[in-house]
Short mmCIF file of C-alpha atoms in Angstrom, two decimals:
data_model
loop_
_atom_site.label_atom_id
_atom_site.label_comp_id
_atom_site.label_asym_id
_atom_site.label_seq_id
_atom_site.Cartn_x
_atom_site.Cartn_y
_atom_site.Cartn_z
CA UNK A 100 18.03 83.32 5.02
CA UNK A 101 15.27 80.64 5.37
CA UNK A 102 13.46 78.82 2.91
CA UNK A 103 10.12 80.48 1.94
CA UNK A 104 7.09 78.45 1.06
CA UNK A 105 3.37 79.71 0.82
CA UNK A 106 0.46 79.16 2.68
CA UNK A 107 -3.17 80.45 3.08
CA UNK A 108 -3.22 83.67 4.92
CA UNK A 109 -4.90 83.37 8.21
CA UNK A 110 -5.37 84.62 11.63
CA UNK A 111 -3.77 82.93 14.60
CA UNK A 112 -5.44 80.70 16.94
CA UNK A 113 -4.91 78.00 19.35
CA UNK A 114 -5.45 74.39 18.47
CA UNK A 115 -7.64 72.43 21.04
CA UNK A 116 -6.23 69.26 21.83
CA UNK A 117 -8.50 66.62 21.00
CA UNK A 118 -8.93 63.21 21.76
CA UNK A 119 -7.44 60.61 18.85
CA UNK A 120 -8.14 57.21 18.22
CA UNK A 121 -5.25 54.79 20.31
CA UNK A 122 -4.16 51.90 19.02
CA UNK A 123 -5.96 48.94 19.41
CA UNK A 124 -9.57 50.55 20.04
CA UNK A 125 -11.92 49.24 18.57
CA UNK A 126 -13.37 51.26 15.15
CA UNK A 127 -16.48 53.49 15.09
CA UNK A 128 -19.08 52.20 13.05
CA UNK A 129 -20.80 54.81 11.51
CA UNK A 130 -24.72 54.59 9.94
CA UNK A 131 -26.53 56.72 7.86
CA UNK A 132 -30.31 57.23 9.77
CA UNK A 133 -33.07 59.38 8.25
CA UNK A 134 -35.12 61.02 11.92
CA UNK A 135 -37.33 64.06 11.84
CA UNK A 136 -38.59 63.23 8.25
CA UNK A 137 -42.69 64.79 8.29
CA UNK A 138 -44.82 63.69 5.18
CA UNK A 139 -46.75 67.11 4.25
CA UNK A 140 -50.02 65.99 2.19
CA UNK A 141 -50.84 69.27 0.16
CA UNK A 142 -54.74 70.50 0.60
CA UNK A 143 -56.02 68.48 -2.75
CA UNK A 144 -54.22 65.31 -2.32
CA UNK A 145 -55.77 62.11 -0.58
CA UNK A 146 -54.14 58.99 0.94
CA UNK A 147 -56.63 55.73 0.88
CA UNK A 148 -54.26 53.10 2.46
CA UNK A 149 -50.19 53.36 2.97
CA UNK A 150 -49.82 51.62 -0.01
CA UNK A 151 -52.06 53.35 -2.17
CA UNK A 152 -51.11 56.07 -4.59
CA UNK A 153 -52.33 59.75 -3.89
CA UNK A 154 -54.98 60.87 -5.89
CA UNK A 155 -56.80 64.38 -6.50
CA UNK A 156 -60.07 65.15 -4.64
CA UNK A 157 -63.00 66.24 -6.91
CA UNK A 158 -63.49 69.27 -6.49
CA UNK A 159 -66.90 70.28 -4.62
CA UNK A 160 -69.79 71.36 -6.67
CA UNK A 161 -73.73 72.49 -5.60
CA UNK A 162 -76.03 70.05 -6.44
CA UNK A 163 -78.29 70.72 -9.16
CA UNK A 164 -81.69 69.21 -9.28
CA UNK A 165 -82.74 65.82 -11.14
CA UNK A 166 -85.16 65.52 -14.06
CA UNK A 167 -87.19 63.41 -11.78
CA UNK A 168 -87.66 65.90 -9.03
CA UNK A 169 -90.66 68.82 -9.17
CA UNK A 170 -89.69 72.34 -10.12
CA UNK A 171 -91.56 74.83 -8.56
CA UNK A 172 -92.36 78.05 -10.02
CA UNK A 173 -92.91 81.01 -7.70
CA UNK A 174 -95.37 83.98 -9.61
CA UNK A 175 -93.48 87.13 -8.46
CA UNK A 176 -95.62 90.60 -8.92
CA UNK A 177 -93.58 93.18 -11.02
CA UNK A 178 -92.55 96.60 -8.45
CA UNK A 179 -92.99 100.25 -10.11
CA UNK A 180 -90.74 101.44 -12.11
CA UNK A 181 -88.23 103.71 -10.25
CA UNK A 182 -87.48 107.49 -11.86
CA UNK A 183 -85.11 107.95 -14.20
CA UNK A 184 -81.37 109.06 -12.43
CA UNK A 185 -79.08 110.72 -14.64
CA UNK A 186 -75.49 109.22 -13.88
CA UNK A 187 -72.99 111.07 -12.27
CA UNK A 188 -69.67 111.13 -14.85
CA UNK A 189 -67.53 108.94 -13.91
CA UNK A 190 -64.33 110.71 -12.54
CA UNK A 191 -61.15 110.29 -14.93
CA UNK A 192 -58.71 107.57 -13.92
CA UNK A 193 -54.71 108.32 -13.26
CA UNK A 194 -52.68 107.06 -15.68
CA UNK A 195 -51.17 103.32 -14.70
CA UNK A 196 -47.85 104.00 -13.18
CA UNK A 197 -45.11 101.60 -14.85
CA UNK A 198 -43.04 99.86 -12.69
CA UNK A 199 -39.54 99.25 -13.37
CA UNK A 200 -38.46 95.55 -12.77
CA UNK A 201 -36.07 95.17 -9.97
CA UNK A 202 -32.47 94.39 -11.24
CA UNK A 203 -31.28 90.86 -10.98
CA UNK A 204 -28.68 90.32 -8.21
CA UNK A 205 -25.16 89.99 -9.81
CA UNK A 206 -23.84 86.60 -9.34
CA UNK A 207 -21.59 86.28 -6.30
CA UNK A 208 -17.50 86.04 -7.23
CA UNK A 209 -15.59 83.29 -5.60
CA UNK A 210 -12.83 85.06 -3.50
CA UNK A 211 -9.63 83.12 -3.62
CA UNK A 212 -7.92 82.50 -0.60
CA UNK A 213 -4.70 84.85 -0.01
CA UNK A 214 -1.62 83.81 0.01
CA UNK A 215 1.11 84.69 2.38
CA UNK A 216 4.73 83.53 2.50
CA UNK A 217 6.46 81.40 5.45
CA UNK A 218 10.35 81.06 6.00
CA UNK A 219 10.92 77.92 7.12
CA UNK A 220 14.91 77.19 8.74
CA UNK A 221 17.95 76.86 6.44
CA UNK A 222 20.57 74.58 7.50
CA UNK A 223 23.69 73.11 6.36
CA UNK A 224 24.98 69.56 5.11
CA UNK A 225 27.80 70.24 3.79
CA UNK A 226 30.19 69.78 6.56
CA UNK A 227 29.12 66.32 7.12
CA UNK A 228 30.09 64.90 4.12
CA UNK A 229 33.30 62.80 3.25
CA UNK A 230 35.58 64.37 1.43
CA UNK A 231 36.85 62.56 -2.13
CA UNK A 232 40.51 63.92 -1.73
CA UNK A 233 41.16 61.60 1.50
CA UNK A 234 43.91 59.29 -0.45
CA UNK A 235 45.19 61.23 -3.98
CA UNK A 236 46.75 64.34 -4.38
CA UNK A 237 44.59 66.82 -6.41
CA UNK A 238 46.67 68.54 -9.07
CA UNK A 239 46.93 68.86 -12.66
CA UNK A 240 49.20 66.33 -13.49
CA UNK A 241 46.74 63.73 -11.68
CA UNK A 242 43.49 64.02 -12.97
CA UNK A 243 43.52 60.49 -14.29
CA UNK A 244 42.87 59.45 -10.18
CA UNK A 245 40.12 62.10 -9.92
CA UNK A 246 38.24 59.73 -12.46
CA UNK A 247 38.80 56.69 -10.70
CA UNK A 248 37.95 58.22 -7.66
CA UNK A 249 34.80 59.94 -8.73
CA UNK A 250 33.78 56.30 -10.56
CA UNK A 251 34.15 54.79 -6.55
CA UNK A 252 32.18 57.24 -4.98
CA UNK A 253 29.02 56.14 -7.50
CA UNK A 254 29.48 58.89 -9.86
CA UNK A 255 28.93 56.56 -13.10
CA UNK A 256 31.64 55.99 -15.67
CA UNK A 257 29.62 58.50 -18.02
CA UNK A 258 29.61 61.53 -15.35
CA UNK A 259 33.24 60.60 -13.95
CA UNK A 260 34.63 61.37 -17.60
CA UNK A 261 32.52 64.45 -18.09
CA UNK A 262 33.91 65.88 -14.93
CA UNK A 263 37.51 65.33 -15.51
CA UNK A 264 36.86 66.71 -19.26
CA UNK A 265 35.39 69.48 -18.15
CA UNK A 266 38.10 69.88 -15.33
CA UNK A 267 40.67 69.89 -18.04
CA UNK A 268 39.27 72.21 -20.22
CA UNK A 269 38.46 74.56 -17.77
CA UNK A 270 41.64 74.89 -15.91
CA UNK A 271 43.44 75.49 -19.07
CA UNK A 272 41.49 78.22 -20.30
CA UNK A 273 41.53 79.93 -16.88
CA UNK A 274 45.31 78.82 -16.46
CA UNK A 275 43.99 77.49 -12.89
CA UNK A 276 47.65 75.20 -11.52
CA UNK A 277 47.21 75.39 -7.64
CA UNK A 278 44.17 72.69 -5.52
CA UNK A 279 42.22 75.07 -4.21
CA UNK A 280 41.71 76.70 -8.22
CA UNK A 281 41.03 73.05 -9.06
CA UNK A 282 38.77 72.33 -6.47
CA UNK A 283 36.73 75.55 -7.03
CA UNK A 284 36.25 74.10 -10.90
CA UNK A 285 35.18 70.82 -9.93
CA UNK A 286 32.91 72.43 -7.35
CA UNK A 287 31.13 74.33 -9.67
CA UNK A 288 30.78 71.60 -12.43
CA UNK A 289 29.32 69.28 -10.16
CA UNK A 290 26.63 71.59 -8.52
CA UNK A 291 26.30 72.63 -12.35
CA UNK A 292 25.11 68.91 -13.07
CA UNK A 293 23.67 68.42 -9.78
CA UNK A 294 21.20 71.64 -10.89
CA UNK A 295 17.09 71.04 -11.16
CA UNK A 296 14.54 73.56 -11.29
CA UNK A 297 12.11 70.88 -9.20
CA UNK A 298 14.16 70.58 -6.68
CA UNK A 299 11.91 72.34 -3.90
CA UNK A 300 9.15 70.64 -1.88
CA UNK A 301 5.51 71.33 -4.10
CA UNK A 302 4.63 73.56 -0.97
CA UNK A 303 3.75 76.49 -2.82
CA UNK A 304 -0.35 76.36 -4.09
CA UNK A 305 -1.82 77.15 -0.69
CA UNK A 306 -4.30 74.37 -1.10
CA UNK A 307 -4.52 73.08 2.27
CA UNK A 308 -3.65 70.22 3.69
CA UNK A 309 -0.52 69.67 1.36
CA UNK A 310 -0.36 65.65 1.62
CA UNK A 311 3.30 64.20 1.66
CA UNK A 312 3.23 60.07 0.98
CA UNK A 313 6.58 58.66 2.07
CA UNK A 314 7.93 55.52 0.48
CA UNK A 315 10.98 53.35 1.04
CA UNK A 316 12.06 49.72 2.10
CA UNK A 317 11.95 48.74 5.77
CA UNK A 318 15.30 49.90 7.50
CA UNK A 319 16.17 52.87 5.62
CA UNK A 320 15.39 55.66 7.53
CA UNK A 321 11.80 56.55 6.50
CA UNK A 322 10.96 56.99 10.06
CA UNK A 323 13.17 58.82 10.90
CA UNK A 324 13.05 60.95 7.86
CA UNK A 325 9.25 61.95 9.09
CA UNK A 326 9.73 62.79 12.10
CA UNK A 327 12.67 65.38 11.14
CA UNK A 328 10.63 66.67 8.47
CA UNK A 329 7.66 67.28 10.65
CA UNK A 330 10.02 68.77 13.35
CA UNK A 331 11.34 71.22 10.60
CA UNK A 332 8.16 72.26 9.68
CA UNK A 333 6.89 73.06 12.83
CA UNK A 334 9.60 74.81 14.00
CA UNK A 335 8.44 77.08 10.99
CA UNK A 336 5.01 76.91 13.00
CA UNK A 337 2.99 74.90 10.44
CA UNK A 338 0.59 72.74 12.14
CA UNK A 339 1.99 68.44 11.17
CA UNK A 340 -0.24 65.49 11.33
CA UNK A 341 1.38 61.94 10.82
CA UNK A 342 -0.08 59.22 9.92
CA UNK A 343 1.15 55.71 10.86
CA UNK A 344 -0.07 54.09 7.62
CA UNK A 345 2.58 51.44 7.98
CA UNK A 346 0.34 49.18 10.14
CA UNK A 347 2.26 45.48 9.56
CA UNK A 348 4.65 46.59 12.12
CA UNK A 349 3.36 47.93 15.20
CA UNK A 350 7.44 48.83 16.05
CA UNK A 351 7.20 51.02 12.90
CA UNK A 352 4.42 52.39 14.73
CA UNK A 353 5.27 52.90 18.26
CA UNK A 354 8.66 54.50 16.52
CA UNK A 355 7.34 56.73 14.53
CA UNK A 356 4.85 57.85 17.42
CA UNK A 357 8.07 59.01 19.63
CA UNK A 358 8.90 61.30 16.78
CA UNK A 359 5.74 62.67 16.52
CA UNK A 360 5.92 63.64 20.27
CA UNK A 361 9.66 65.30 19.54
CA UNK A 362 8.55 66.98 16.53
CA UNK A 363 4.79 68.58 18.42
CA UNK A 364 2.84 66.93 15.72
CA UNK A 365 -0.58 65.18 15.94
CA UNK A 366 -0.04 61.15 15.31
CA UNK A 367 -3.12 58.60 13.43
CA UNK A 368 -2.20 55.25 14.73
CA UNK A 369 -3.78 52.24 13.63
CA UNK A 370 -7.11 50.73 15.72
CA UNK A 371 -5.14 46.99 15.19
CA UNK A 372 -2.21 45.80 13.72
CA UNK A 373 -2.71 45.38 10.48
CA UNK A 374 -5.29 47.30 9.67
CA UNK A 375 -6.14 48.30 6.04
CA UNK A 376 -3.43 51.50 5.61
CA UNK A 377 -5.62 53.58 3.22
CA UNK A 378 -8.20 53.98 6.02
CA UNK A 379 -5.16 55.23 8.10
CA UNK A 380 -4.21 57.51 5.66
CA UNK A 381 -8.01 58.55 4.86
CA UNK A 382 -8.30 59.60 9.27
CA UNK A 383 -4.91 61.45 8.72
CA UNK A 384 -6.17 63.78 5.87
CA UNK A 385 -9.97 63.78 7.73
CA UNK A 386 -8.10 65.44 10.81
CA UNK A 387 -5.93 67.52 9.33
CA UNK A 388 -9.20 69.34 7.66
CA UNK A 389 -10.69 69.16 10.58
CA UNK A 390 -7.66 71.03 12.44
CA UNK A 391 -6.92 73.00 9.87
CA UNK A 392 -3.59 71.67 9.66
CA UNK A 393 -0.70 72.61 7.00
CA UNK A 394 0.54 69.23 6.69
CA UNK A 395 -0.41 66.00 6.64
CA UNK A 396 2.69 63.00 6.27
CA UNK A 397 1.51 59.75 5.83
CA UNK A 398 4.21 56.78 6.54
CA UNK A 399 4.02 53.32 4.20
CA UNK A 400 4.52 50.10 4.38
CA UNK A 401 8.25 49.58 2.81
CA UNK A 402 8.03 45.91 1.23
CA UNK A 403 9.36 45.08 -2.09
CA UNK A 404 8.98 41.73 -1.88
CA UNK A 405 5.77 41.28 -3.60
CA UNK A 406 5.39 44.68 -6.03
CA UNK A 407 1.69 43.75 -6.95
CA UNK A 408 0.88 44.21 -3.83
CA UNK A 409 2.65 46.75 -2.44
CA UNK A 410 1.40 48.72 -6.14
CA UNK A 411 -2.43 47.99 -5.03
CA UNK A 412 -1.81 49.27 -1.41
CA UNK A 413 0.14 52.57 -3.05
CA UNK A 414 -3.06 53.13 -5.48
CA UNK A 415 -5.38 52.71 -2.33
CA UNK A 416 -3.77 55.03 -0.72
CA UNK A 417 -4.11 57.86 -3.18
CA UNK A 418 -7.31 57.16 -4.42
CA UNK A 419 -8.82 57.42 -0.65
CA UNK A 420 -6.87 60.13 -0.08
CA UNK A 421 -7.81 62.21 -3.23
CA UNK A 422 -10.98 62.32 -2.04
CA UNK A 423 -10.40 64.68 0.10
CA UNK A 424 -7.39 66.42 -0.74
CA UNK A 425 -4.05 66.85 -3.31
CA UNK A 426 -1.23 64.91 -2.89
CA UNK A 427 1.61 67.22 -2.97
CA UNK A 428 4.86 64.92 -2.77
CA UNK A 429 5.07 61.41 -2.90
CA UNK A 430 8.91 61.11 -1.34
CA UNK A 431 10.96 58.13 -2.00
CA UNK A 432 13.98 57.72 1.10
CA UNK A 433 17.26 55.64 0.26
CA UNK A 434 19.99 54.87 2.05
CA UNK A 435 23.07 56.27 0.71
CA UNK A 436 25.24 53.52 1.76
CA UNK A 437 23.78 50.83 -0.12
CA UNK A 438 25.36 52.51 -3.20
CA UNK A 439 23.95 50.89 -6.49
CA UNK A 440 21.23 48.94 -4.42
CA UNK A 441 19.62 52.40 -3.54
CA UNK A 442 19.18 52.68 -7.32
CA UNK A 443 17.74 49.68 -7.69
CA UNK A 444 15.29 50.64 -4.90
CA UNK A 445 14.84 53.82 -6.67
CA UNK A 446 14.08 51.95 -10.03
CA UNK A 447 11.37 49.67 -8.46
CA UNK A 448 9.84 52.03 -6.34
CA UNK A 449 9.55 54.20 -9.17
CA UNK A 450 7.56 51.20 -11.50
CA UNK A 451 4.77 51.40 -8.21
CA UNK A 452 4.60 54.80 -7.18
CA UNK A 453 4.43 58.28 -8.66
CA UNK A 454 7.83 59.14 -7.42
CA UNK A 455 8.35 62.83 -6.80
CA UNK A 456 11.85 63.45 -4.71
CA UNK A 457 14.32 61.80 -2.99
CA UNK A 458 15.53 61.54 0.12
CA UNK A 459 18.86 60.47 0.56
CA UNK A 460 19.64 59.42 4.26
CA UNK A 461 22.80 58.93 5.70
CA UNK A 462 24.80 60.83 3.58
CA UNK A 463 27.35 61.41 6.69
CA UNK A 464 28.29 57.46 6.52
CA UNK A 465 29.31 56.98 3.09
CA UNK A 466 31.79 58.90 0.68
CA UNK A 467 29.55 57.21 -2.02
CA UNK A 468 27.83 60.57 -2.64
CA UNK A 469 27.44 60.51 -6.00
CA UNK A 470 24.86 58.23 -6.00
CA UNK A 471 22.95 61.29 -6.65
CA UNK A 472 24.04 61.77 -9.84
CA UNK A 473 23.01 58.23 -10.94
CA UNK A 474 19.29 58.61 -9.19
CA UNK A 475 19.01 62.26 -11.20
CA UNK A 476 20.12 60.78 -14.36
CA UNK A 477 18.90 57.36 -14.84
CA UNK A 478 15.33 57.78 -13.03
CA UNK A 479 15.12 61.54 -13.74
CA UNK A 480 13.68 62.58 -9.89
CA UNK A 481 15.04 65.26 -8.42
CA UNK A 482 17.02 64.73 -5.07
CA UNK A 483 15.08 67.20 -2.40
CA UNK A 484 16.20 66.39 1.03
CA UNK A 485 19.18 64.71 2.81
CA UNK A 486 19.55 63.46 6.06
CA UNK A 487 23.27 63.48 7.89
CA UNK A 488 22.88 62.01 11.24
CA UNK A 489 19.85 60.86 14.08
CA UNK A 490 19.45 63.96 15.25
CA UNK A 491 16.24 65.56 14.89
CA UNK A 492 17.94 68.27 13.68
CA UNK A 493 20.39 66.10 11.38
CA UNK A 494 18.22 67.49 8.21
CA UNK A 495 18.32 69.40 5.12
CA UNK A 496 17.31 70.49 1.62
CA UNK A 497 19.12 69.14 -0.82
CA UNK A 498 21.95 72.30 -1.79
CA UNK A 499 23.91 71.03 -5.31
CA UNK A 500 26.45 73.58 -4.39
CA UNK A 501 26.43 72.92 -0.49
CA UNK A 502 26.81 69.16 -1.41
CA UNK A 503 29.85 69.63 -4.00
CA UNK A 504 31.65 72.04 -1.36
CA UNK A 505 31.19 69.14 1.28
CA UNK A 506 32.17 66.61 -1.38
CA UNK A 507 35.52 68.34 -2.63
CA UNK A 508 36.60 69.28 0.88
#
């Protein structure tokens, strides 16, 4: 069963391939030019000189004669008077027929768009994941290790007890002695943790193009991540246009173009390196209205360095693209193996951005898993996708179930 996300409801048609902006050409300027504009004068209205106001004409008027000039009186000779005529009567009139005003037209009613639904692929993590159980025995008698354990793979002291407490409790009231009755337990009472009702990509208004910002230091897989996600969602047939926004590197560029190509989605590349990134961003969104596109992913520059900066470039961003459409996600990507630093990248990324989801990449490479719990907990964003290898295909949402089955073994 595939994921199901919404859309507006439309016929088919082919997209004509049009030509986009390469990198390095030089920018369009663009003017604003008035042609074609007639000055109507209206019958009573006069125009001295250009500069001069309009003013009315006097109206024309027969010329009566001056005091000075001689009136002359004509003697006219008085005719017969003509007989009498009696009138005819005049004949009655019909009565005025009233005429019914003609009703005013009834205000036209915005039709919303409909709706329809679109299953996008399901597929599986869970088999890619380290086990925990790769050096203690799991039984009842040695639950202490399943703490210490559990505190190693990033879990937090806090969560680590919680578990094994739970663990405990629930294995004696279900009288559960064997590993696979514990595992089951500790499956369940990490997924239960693991749980969020925001979990799912905001794909669901059917407000056109949905807008997906992705954030993340250099080196963590934000490319990467992009050009899966765009893959996935074509492969669902939505129509993907990417934006290169990070335009300090023109190898972030050239890289992320490559998995545009693999994933059939339209690319925005930058006219020169380093050009301003909200302009970037503001061509993606312009083209993806243009194309009537589902999605439009705009990549970001990825330095912490300076968070001033990198917090004016974020507002840019959104403010140019807000103009012409919603951002939907704003998706923060962390390494998994970097353990506590990917929470530290999560906490200052979250201070500059309106944070969303994670994604948490290379998942495959660590057992440090429960790093999840920590970003869930501490920053309160919900985990949405994972990425297990550099495949294209090496993608998925985030499952709290799939990923505690993968993480118990």
């Amino acid at each position: 069963m595939g994921l199901l996300f919404w859309r507006k409801k439309r016929e088919p048609r082919a997209i004509a391939d049009e030509a986009l902006p390469s990198y390095g050409s030089a920018p369009e300027s663009v003017g604003e030019t008035t042609t074609g504009v007639e000055v109507l004068n209206e019958p009573d209205v006069l125009l001295d000189a250009p500069d001069s106001k309009p003013r009315k004409a006097k109206a024309h008027r027969p010329e009566q004669p001056s005091a000075s000039e001689e009136v002359v009186t004509a003697e006219v000779t008085p005719e017969p008077a003509a007989e009498e005529v009696t009138p005819e009567p005049e004949p009655e009139q019909e009565p005025a027929v009233e005429v019914e005003p003609e009703p005013e037209p009834e205000p036209e009613v915005e039709v919303e768009d409909e709706l329809e639904a679109v299953e996008l692929p399901k597929r599986s993590f869970g088999k890619n994941l380290k086990s925990l159980f790769t050096r203690i025995k799991f039984d009842i008698d040695n639950l202490d290790e399943l703490e210490e354990t559990l505190i190693q793979a990033d879990f937090g002291l806090d969560t680590a007890e919680a578990i094994v407490e739970g663990v405990k409790q629930r294995a004696k009231k279900q009288g559960a002695r064997t590993e696979a009755e514990l595992k089951r337990i500790l499956v369940s009472l990490i997924a239960d943790q693991l749980r969020r009702e925001d979990s799912a990509l905001n794909l669901q208004d059917g407000k056109l193009p949905y807008v997906i910002l992705v954030v993340g230091v250099n080196g963590v897989g934000k490319t990467t991540t992009i050009g899966k996600l765009a893959n996935w969602l074509s492969e669902g047939n939505w129509r993907v246009v990417i934006g290169a926004a990070d335009t300090f590197r023109a190898a972030a560029v050239e890289q992320i173009a490559t998995w545009a190509e693999r994933a059939n989605a339209k690319l925005i590349r930058p006219k020169s390196e380093g050009q301003d990134p909200a302009s970037v961003a503001f061509e993606t969104v312009e083209l993806a209205l243009r194309d009537d596109a589902d999605i439009a992913i705009i990549d970001t520059a990825g330095r912490l360095q300076n968070k001033k900066d990198l917090m004016a470039e974020l507002e840019k961003i959104k403010r140019v693209v807000e103009k012409n459409a919603k951002i939907s996600e704003t998706l923060l990507v962390i390494d998994a193996t970097t353990g506590q630093n990917g929470l530290a990248q999560a906490k200052a990324f979250a201070e500059v951005a309106n944070v969303t989801g994670i994604v948490l990449t290379k998942l495959d490479g660590t057992a440090k898993g429960g790093i999840v719990f920590s970003i869930q907990r501490e920053l309160g964003i919900p985990v949405k996708l994972v990425g297990v290898g550099e495949g294209i295909k090496d993608f998925a949402f985030f499952d709290p179930e799939e990923f505690a089955k993968g993480l118990v073994g």
